[in-house]
Short mmCIF file of C-alpha atoms and ligand atoms in Angstrom, two decimals:
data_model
loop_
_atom_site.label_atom_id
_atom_site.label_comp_id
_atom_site.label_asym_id
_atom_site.label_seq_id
_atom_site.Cartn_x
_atom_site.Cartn_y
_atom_site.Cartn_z
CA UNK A 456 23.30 -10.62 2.53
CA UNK A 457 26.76 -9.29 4.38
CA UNK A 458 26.52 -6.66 6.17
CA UNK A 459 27.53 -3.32 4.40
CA UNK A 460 27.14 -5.34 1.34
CA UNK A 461 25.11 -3.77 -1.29
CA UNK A 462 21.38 -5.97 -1.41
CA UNK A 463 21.76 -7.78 -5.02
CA UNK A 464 18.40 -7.61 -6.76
CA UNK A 465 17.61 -9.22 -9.86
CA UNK A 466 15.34 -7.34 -12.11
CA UNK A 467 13.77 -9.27 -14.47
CA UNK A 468 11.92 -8.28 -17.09
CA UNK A 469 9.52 -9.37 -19.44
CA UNK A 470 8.31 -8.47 -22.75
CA UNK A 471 5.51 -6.19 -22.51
CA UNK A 472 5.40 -2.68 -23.45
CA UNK A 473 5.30 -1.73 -19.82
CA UNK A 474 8.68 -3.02 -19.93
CA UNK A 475 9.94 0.92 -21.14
CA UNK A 476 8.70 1.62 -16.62
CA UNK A 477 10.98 -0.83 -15.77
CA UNK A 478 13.88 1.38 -16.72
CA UNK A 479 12.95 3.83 -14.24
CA UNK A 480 12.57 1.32 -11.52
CA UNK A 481 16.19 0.01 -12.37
CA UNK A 482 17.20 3.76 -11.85
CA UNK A 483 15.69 3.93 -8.46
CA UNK A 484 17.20 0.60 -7.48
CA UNK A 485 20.90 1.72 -8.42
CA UNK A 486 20.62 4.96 -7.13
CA UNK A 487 19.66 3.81 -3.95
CA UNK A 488 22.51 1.87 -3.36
CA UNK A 489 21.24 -1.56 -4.44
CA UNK A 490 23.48 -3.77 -6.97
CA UNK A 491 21.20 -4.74 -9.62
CA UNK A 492 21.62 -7.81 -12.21
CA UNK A 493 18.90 -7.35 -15.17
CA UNK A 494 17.79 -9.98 -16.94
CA UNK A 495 15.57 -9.34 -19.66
CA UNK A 496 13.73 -12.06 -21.61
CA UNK A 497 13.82 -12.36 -25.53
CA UNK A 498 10.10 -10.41 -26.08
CA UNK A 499 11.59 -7.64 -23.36
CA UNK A 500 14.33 -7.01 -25.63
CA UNK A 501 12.02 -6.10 -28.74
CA UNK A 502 10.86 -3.33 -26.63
CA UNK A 503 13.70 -1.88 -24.69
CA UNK A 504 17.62 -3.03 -25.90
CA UNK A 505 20.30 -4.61 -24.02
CA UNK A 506 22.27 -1.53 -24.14
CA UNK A 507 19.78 0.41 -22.27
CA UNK A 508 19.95 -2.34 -19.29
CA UNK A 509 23.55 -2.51 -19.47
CA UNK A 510 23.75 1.48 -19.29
CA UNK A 511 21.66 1.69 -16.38
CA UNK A 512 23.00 -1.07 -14.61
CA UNK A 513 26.15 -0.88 -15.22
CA UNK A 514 26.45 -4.62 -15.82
CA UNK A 515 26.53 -6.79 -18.98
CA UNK A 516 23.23 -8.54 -19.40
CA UNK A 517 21.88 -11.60 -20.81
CA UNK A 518 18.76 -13.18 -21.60
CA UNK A 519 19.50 -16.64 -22.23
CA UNK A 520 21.33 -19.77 -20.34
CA UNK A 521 24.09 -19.82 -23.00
CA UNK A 522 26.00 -16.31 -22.13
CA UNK A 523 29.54 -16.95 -19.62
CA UNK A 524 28.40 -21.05 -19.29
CA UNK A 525 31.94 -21.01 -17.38
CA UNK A 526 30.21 -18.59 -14.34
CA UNK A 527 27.33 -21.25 -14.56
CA UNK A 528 24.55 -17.78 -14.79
CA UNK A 529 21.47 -19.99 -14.74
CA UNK A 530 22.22 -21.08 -11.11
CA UNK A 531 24.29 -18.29 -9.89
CA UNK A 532 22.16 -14.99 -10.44
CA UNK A 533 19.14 -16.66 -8.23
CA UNK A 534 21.33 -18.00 -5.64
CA UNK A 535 23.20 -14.72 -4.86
CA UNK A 536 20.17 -12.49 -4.63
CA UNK A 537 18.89 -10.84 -1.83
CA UNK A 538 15.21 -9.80 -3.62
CA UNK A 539 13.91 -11.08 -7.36
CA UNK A 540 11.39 -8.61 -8.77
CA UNK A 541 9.85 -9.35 -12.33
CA UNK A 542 8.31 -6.24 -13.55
CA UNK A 543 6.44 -6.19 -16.18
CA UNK A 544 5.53 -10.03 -15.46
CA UNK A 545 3.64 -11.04 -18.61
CA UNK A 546 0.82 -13.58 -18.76
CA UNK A 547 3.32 -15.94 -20.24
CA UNK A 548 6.01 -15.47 -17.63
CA UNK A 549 3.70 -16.04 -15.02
CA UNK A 550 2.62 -19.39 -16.74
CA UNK A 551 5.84 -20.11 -17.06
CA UNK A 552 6.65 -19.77 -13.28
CA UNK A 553 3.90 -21.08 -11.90
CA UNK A 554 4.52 -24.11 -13.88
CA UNK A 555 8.31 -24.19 -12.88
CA UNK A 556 9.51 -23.72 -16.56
CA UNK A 557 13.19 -22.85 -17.12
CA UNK A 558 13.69 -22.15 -21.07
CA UNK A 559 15.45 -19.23 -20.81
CA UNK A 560 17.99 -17.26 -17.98
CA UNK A 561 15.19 -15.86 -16.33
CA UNK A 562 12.72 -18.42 -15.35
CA UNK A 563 15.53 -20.47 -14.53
CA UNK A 564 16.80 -18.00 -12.13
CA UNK A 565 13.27 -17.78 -10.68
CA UNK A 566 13.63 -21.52 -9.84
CA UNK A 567 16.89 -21.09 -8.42
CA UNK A 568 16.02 -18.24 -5.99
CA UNK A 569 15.17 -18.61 -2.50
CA UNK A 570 14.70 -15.06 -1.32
CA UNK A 571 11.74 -12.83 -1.52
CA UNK A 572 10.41 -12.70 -5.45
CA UNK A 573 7.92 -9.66 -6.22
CA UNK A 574 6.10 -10.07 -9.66
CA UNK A 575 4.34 -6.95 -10.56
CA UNK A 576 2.27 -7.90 -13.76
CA UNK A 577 1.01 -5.87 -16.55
CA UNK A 578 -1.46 -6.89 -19.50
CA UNK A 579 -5.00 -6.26 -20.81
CA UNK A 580 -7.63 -7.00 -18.83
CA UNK A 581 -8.89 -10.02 -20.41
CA UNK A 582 -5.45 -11.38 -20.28
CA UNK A 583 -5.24 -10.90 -16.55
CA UNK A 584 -8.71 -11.70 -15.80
CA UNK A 585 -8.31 -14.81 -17.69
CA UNK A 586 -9.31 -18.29 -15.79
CA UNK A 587 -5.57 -19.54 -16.64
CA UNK A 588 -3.85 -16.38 -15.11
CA UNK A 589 -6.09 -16.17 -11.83
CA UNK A 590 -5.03 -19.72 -11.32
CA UNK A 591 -1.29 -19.29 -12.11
CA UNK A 592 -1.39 -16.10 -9.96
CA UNK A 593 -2.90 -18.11 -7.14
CA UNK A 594 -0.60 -20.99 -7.66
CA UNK A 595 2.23 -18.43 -7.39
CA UNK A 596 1.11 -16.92 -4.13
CA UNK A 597 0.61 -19.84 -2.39
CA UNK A 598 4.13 -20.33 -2.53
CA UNK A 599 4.88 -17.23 -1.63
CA UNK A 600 5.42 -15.31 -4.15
CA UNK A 601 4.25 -11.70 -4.03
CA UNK A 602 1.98 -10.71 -6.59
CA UNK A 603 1.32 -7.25 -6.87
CA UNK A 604 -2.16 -6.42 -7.93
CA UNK A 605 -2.24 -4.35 -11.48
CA UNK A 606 -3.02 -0.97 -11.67
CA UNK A 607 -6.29 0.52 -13.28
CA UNK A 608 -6.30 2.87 -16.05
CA UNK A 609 -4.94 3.67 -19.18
CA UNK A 610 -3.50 0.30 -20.69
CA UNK A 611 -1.71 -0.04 -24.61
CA UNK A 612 -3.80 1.73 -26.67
CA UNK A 613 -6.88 3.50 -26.22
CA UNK A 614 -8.51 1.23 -24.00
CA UNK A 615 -8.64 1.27 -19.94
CA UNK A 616 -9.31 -1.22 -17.29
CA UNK A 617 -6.97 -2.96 -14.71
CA UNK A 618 -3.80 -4.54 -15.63
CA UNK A 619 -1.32 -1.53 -15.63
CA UNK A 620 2.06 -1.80 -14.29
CA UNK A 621 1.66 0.25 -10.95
CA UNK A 622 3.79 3.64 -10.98
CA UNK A 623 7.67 2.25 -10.88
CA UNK A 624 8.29 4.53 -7.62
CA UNK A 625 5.79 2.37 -6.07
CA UNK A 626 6.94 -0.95 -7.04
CA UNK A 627 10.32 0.57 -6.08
CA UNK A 628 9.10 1.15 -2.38
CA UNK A 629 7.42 -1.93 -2.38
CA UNK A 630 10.78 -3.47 -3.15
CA UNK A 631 12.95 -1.77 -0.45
CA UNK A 632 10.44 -2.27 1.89
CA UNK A 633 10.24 -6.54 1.21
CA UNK A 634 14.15 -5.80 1.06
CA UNK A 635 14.22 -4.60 4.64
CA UNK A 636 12.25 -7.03 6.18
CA UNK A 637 13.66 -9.53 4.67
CA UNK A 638 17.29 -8.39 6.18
CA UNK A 639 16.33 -7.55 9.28
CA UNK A 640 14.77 -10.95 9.74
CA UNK A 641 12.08 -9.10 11.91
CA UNK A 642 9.44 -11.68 11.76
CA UNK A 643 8.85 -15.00 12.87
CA UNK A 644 6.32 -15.59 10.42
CA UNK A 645 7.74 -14.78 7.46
CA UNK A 646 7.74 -11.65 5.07
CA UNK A 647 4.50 -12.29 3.89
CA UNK A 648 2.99 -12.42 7.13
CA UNK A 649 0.21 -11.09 6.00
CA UNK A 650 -0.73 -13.04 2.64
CA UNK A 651 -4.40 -14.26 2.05
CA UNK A 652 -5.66 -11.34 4.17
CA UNK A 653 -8.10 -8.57 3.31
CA UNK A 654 -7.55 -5.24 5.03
CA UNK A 655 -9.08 -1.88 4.84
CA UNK A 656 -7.40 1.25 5.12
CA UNK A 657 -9.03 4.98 5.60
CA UNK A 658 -7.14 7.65 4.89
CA UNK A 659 -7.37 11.32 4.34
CA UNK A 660 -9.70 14.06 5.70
CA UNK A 661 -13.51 14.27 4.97
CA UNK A 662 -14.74 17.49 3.12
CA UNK A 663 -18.56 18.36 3.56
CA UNK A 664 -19.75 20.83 1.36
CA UNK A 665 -21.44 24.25 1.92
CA UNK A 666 -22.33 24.75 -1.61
CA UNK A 667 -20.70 24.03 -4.66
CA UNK A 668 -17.46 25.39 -4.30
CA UNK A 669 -17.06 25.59 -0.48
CA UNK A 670 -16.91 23.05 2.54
CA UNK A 671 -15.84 22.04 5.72
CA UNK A 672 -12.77 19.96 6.29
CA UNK A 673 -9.79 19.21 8.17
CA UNK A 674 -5.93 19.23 7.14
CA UNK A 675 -5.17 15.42 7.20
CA UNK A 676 -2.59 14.70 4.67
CA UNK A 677 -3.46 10.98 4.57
CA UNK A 678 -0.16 9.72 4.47
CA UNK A 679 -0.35 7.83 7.68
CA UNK A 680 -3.36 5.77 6.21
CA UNK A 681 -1.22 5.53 2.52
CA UNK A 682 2.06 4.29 4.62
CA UNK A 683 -0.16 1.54 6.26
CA UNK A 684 -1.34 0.22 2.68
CA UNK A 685 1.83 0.38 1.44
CA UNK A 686 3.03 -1.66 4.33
CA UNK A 687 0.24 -4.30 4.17
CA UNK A 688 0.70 -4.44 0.59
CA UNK A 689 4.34 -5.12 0.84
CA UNK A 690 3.43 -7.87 3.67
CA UNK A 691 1.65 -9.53 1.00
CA UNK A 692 -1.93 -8.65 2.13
CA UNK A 693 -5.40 -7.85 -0.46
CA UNK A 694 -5.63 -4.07 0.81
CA UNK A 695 -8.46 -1.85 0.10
CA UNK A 696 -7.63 2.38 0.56
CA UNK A 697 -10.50 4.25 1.30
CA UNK A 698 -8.94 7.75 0.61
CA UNK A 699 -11.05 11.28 1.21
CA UNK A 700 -9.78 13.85 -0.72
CA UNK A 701 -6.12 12.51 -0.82
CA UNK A 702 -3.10 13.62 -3.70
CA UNK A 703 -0.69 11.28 -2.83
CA UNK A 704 0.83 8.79 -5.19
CA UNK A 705 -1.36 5.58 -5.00
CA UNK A 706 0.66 2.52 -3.39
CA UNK A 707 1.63 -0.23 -5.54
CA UNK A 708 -0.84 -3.26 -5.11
CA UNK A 709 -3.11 -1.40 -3.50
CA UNK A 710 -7.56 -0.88 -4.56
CA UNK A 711 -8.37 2.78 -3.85
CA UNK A 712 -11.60 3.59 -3.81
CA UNK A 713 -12.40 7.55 -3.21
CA UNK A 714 -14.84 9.25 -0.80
CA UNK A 715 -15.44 13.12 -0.13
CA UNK A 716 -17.88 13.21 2.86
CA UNK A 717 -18.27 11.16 6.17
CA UNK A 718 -21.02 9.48 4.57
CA UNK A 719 -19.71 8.84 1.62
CA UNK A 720 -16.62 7.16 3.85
CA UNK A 721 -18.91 5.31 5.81
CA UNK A 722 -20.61 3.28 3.20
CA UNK A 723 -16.94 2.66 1.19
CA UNK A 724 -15.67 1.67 4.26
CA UNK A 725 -18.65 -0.39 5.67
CA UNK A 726 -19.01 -2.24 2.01
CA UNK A 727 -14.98 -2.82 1.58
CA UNK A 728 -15.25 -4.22 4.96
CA UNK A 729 -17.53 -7.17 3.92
CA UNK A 730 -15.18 -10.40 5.38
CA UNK A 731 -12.17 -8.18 5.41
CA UNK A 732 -9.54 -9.13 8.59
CA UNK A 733 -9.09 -6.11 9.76
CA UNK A 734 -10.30 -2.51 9.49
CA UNK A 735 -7.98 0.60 10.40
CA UNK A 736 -9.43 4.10 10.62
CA UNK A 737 -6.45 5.93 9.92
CA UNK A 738 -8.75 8.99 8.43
CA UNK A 739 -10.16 12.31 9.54
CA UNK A 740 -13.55 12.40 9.10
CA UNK A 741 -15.37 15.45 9.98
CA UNK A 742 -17.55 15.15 13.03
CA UNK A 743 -20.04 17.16 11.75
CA UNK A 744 -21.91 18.47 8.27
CA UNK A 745 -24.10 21.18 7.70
CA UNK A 746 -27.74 20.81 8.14
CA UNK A 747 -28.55 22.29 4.54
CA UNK A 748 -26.28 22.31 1.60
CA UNK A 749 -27.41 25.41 -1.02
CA UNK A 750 -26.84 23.73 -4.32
CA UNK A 751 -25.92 27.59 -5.26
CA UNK A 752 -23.24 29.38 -4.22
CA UNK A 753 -23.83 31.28 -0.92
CA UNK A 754 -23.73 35.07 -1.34
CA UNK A 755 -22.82 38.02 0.91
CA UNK A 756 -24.93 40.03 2.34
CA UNK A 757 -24.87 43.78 1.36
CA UNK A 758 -25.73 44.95 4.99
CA UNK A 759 -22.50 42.76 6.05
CA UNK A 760 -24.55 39.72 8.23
CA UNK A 761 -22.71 36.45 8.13
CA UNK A 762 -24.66 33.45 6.97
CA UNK A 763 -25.43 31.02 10.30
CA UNK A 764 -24.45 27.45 9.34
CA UNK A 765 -25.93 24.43 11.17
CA UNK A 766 -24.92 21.60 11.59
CA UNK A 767 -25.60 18.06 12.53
CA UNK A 768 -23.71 15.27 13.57
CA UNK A 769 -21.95 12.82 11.45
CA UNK A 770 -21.79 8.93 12.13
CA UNK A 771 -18.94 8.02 13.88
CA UNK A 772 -17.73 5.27 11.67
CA UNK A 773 -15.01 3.71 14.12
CA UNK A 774 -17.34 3.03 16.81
CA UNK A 775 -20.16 1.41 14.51
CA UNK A 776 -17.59 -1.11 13.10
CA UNK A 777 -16.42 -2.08 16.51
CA UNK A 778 -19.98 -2.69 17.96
CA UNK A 779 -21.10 -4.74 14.53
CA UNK A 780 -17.81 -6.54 13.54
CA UNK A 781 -17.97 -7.51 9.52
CA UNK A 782 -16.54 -10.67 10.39
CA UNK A 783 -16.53 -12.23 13.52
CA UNK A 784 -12.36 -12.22 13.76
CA UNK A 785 -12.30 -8.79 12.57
CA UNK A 786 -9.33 -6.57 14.24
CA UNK A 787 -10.50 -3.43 14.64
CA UNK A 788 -7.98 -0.19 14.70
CA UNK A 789 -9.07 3.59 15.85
CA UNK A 790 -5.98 6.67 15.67
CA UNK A 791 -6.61 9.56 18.30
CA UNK A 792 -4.50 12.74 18.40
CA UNK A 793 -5.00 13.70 22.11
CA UNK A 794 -3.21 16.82 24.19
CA UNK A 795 -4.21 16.25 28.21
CA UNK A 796 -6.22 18.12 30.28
CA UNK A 797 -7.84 18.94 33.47
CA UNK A 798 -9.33 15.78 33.43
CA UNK A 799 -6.47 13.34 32.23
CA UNK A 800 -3.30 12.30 30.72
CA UNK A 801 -3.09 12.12 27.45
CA UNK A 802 -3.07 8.01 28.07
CA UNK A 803 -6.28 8.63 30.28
CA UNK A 804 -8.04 10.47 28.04
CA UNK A 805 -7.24 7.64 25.29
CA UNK A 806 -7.88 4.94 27.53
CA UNK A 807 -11.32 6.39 28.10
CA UNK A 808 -11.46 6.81 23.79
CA UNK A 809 -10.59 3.13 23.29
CA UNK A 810 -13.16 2.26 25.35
CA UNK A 811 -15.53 4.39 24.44
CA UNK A 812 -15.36 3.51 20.46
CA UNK A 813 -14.92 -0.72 21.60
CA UNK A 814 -12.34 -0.82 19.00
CA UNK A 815 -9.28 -3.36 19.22
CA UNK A 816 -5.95 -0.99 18.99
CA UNK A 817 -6.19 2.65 19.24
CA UNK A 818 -3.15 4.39 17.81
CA UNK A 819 -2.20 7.65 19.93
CA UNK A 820 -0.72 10.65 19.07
CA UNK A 821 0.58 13.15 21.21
CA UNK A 822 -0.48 16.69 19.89
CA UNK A 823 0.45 18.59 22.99
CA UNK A 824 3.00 20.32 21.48
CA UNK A 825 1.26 20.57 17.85
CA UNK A 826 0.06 19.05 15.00
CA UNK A 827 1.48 15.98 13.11
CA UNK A 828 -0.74 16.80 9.99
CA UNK A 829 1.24 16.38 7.00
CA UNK A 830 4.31 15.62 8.73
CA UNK A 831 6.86 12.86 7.42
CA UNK A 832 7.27 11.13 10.83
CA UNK A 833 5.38 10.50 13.77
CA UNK A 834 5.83 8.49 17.10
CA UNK A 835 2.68 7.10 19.32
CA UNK A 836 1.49 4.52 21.72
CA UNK A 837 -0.64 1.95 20.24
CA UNK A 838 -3.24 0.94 23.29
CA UNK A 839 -4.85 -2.74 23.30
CA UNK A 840 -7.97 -3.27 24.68
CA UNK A 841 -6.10 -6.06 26.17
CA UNK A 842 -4.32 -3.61 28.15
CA UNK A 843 -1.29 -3.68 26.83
CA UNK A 844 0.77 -0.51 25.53
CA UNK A 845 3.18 -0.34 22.94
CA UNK A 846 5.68 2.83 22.73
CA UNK A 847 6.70 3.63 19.32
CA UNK A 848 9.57 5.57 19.14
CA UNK A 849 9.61 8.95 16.49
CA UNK A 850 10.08 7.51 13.42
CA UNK A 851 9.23 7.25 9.69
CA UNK A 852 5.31 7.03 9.17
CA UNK A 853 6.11 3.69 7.06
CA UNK A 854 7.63 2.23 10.46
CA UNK A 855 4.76 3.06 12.55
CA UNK A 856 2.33 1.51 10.06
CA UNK A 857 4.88 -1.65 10.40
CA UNK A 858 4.46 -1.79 13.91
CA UNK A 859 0.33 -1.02 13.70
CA UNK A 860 0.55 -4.68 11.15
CA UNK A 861 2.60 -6.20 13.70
CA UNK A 862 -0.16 -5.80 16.53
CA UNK A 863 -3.12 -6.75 14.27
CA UNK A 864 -1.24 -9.55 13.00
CA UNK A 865 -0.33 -10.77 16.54
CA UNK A 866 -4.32 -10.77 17.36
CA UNK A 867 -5.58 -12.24 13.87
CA UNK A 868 -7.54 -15.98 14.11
CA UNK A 869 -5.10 -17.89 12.28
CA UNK A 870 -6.43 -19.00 8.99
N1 CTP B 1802 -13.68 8.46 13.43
C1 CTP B 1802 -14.70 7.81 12.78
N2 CTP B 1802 -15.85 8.49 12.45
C2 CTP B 1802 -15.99 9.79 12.78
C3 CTP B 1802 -14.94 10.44 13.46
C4 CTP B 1802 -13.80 9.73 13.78
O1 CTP B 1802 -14.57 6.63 12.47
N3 CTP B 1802 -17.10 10.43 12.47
C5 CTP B 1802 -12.46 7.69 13.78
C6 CTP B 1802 -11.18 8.22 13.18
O2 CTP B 1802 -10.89 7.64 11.92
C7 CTP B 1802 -10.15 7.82 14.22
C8 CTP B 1802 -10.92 7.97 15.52
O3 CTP B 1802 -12.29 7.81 15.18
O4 CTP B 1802 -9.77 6.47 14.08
C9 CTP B 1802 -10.66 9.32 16.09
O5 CTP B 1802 -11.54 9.59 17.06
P1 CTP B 1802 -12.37 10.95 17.09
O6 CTP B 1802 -13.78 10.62 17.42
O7 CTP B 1802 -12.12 11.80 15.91
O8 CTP B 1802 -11.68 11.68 18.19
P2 CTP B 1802 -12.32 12.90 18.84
O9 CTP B 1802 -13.04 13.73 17.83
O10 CTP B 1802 -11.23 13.51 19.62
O11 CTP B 1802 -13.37 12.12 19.72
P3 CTP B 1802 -14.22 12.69 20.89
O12 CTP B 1802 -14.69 14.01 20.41
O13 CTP B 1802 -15.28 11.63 21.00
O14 CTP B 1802 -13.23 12.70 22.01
#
């Protein structure tokens, strides 16, 4: 791409009735400055009409090899883009491009490509879990294509399971964020620097309950933790999201699996962790729980005493999975907000911390002069235990997490 040139992104789209999402992912792509070319296939265009591409693009649009032969289409539209992204990808298309088949505009601009292509596929869950997709999907990804892992939920009809097309904003981050690091050329090993890697994320704060309608907790929005899957996602990695008690939109790719308490953290965490390359504790969990939980809501007293609540400490998750790595390559990554004291600097204090917990990276946040809870940017140092410090400059929570992958990836075995 030239600079100040718009990125040119092909949007292809197949016929599925997911295909009515892609329209808002289109709309997020133009209105973001990008100059999209869509190119529907002949099933796409039973469920949503040429006209409505066109509209939204702004472009005339074609689905097959035989439309402006003179501008040679079937070459041109793959060469000339900066990012291909098939969403919905049927079962068929994805047969069709694993297998290199060119019958129509789009799988022939698939083959012509040679930038980043994102496939985000949709289709029941038989379809996908089929022994003939798994092995197209895996044929696909070994060339580097990035497959985005479906959604679970609601699918066609009545029925549920995974093989949703992941919420278009997603897919649209996902996008800009392939996009970016594709233009900025910032790796040495590729975009997908991270494919054929498992990685679990924690995010959120831990809530321990009381009674049945009150509990302890903390005010950790979890979108640091949600920014790092996101990132690993979009670096092509198998990411697990341990989220406590978190609202955000769930990243595009990405398995969440949902915890409440410490313990109930600890034993998503420890299980997702099975194998997995690297583990980052990007949550809040709470130190400490109450000794008794009333199973009925606590009263007040009528001569005006307070209730005295115990409590007990909770395992501290980050330190366990340091000293007992799940694998024995396993990068291990702790976050501390510190302020300094008597005793230290802020760095001596999370020196000490890194130590302390044996984990790999520790991520450090200044809180001196307040809170980052909830905030849309951040800055830190990230400590190795190598001792080596890397300043991170305020920022975007999405370009921290990119630096966070870039130091685990650094440290990983190779494969
Ligand atoms: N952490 C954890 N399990 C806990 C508490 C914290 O795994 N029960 C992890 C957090 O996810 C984070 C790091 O530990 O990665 C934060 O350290 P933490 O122990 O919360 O810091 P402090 O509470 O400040 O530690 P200490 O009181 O030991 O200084």
């Amino acid at each position: 791409m030239t600079s100040g040139a718009r990125p040119q992104v092909v949007l292809g789209v197949s016929g599925g009735i997911a295909a009515y999402k892609a329209c808002e992912l289109l709309r997020r792509l133009t209105e973001s400055g990008h100059d999209v070319t869509v190119v529907p296939t002949a099933a796409a265009l039973e469920f949503v009409g040429a006209a409505t591409w066109a509209a939204l693009s702004g472009k005339p649009v074609a689905t097959d090899v035989w439309t402006g032969v003179h501008e040679v289409p079937h070459v041109r539209i793959g060469q000339q883009a900066d990012l291909v992204v098939v969403a919905p990808a049927t079962a068929d298309l994805l047969a069709k491009a694993a297998h290199g088949l060119a019958d129509d505009l789009l799988t022939n601009t698939l083959l012509t490509a040679r930038c980043p292509v994102v496939m985000a596929p949709a289709m029941h869950t038989e379809m996908w879990e089929h022994a003939a997709t798994a092995a197209n999907v895996a044929t696909l990804r070994s060339r580097g294509v990035l497959v985005v892992e479906p959604a679970e939920g609601r699918l066609t009809g009545a029925d549920t399971g995974k093989g949703r097309l992941p919420d278009p904003d997603e897919i649209f981050e996902l996008c800009r964020d392939v996009l970016e690091r594709a233009s900025t050329g910032s790796t040495s090993t590729g975009v997908l620097d991270l494919a054929g890697r498992h990685v679990v994320v924690s995010a959120g704060g831990t809530r321990e309950k009381l009674d049945p309608v009150r509990f302890l907790g903390n005010r950790s929005s979890g979108r640091q933790g949600y920014a790092l899957a996101r990132a690993a996602a979009a670096r092509g990695a198998e990411v697990t999201l341990v989220a406590a008690n978190v609202t955000l939109p769930e990243p595009a790719g990405v398995k969440v699996v949902r915890v409440e308490s410490t313990a109930e953290l600890r034993d998503a965490v420890l299980t997702a962790a099975a194998g997995a390359d690297a583990v980052v504790m990007a949550a809040a969990p709470a130190d400490f729980r109450p000794v008794h939980r009333s199973d009925t809501k606590i009263k007040k007293a009528d001569d005006g005493s307070a209730p005295v609540i115990s409590l007990e400490q909770n395992p501290d998750i980050l330190k366990e999975i340091s000293g007992n790595r799940p694998a024995p390559g396993t990068i291990v990554v702790g976050f501390a907000a510190e302020t300094g004291d008597a005793s230290g600097s802020v760095l001596d204090l999370a020196r000490a911390k890194l130590a302390r917990k044996g984990c790999d990276l520790l991520v450090v946040n200044d809180v001196s002069g307040g809170a980052v809870f909830g905030a849309d940017d951040n800055e830190a140092v990230i400590l190795a235990a190598d001792g080596s410090a890397v300043d991170v400059p305020r920022g975007s929570k999405g370009a921290l997490a990119h630096v966070i992958w870039d130091q685990v990836a650094a440290r990983l075995p190779s494969a």
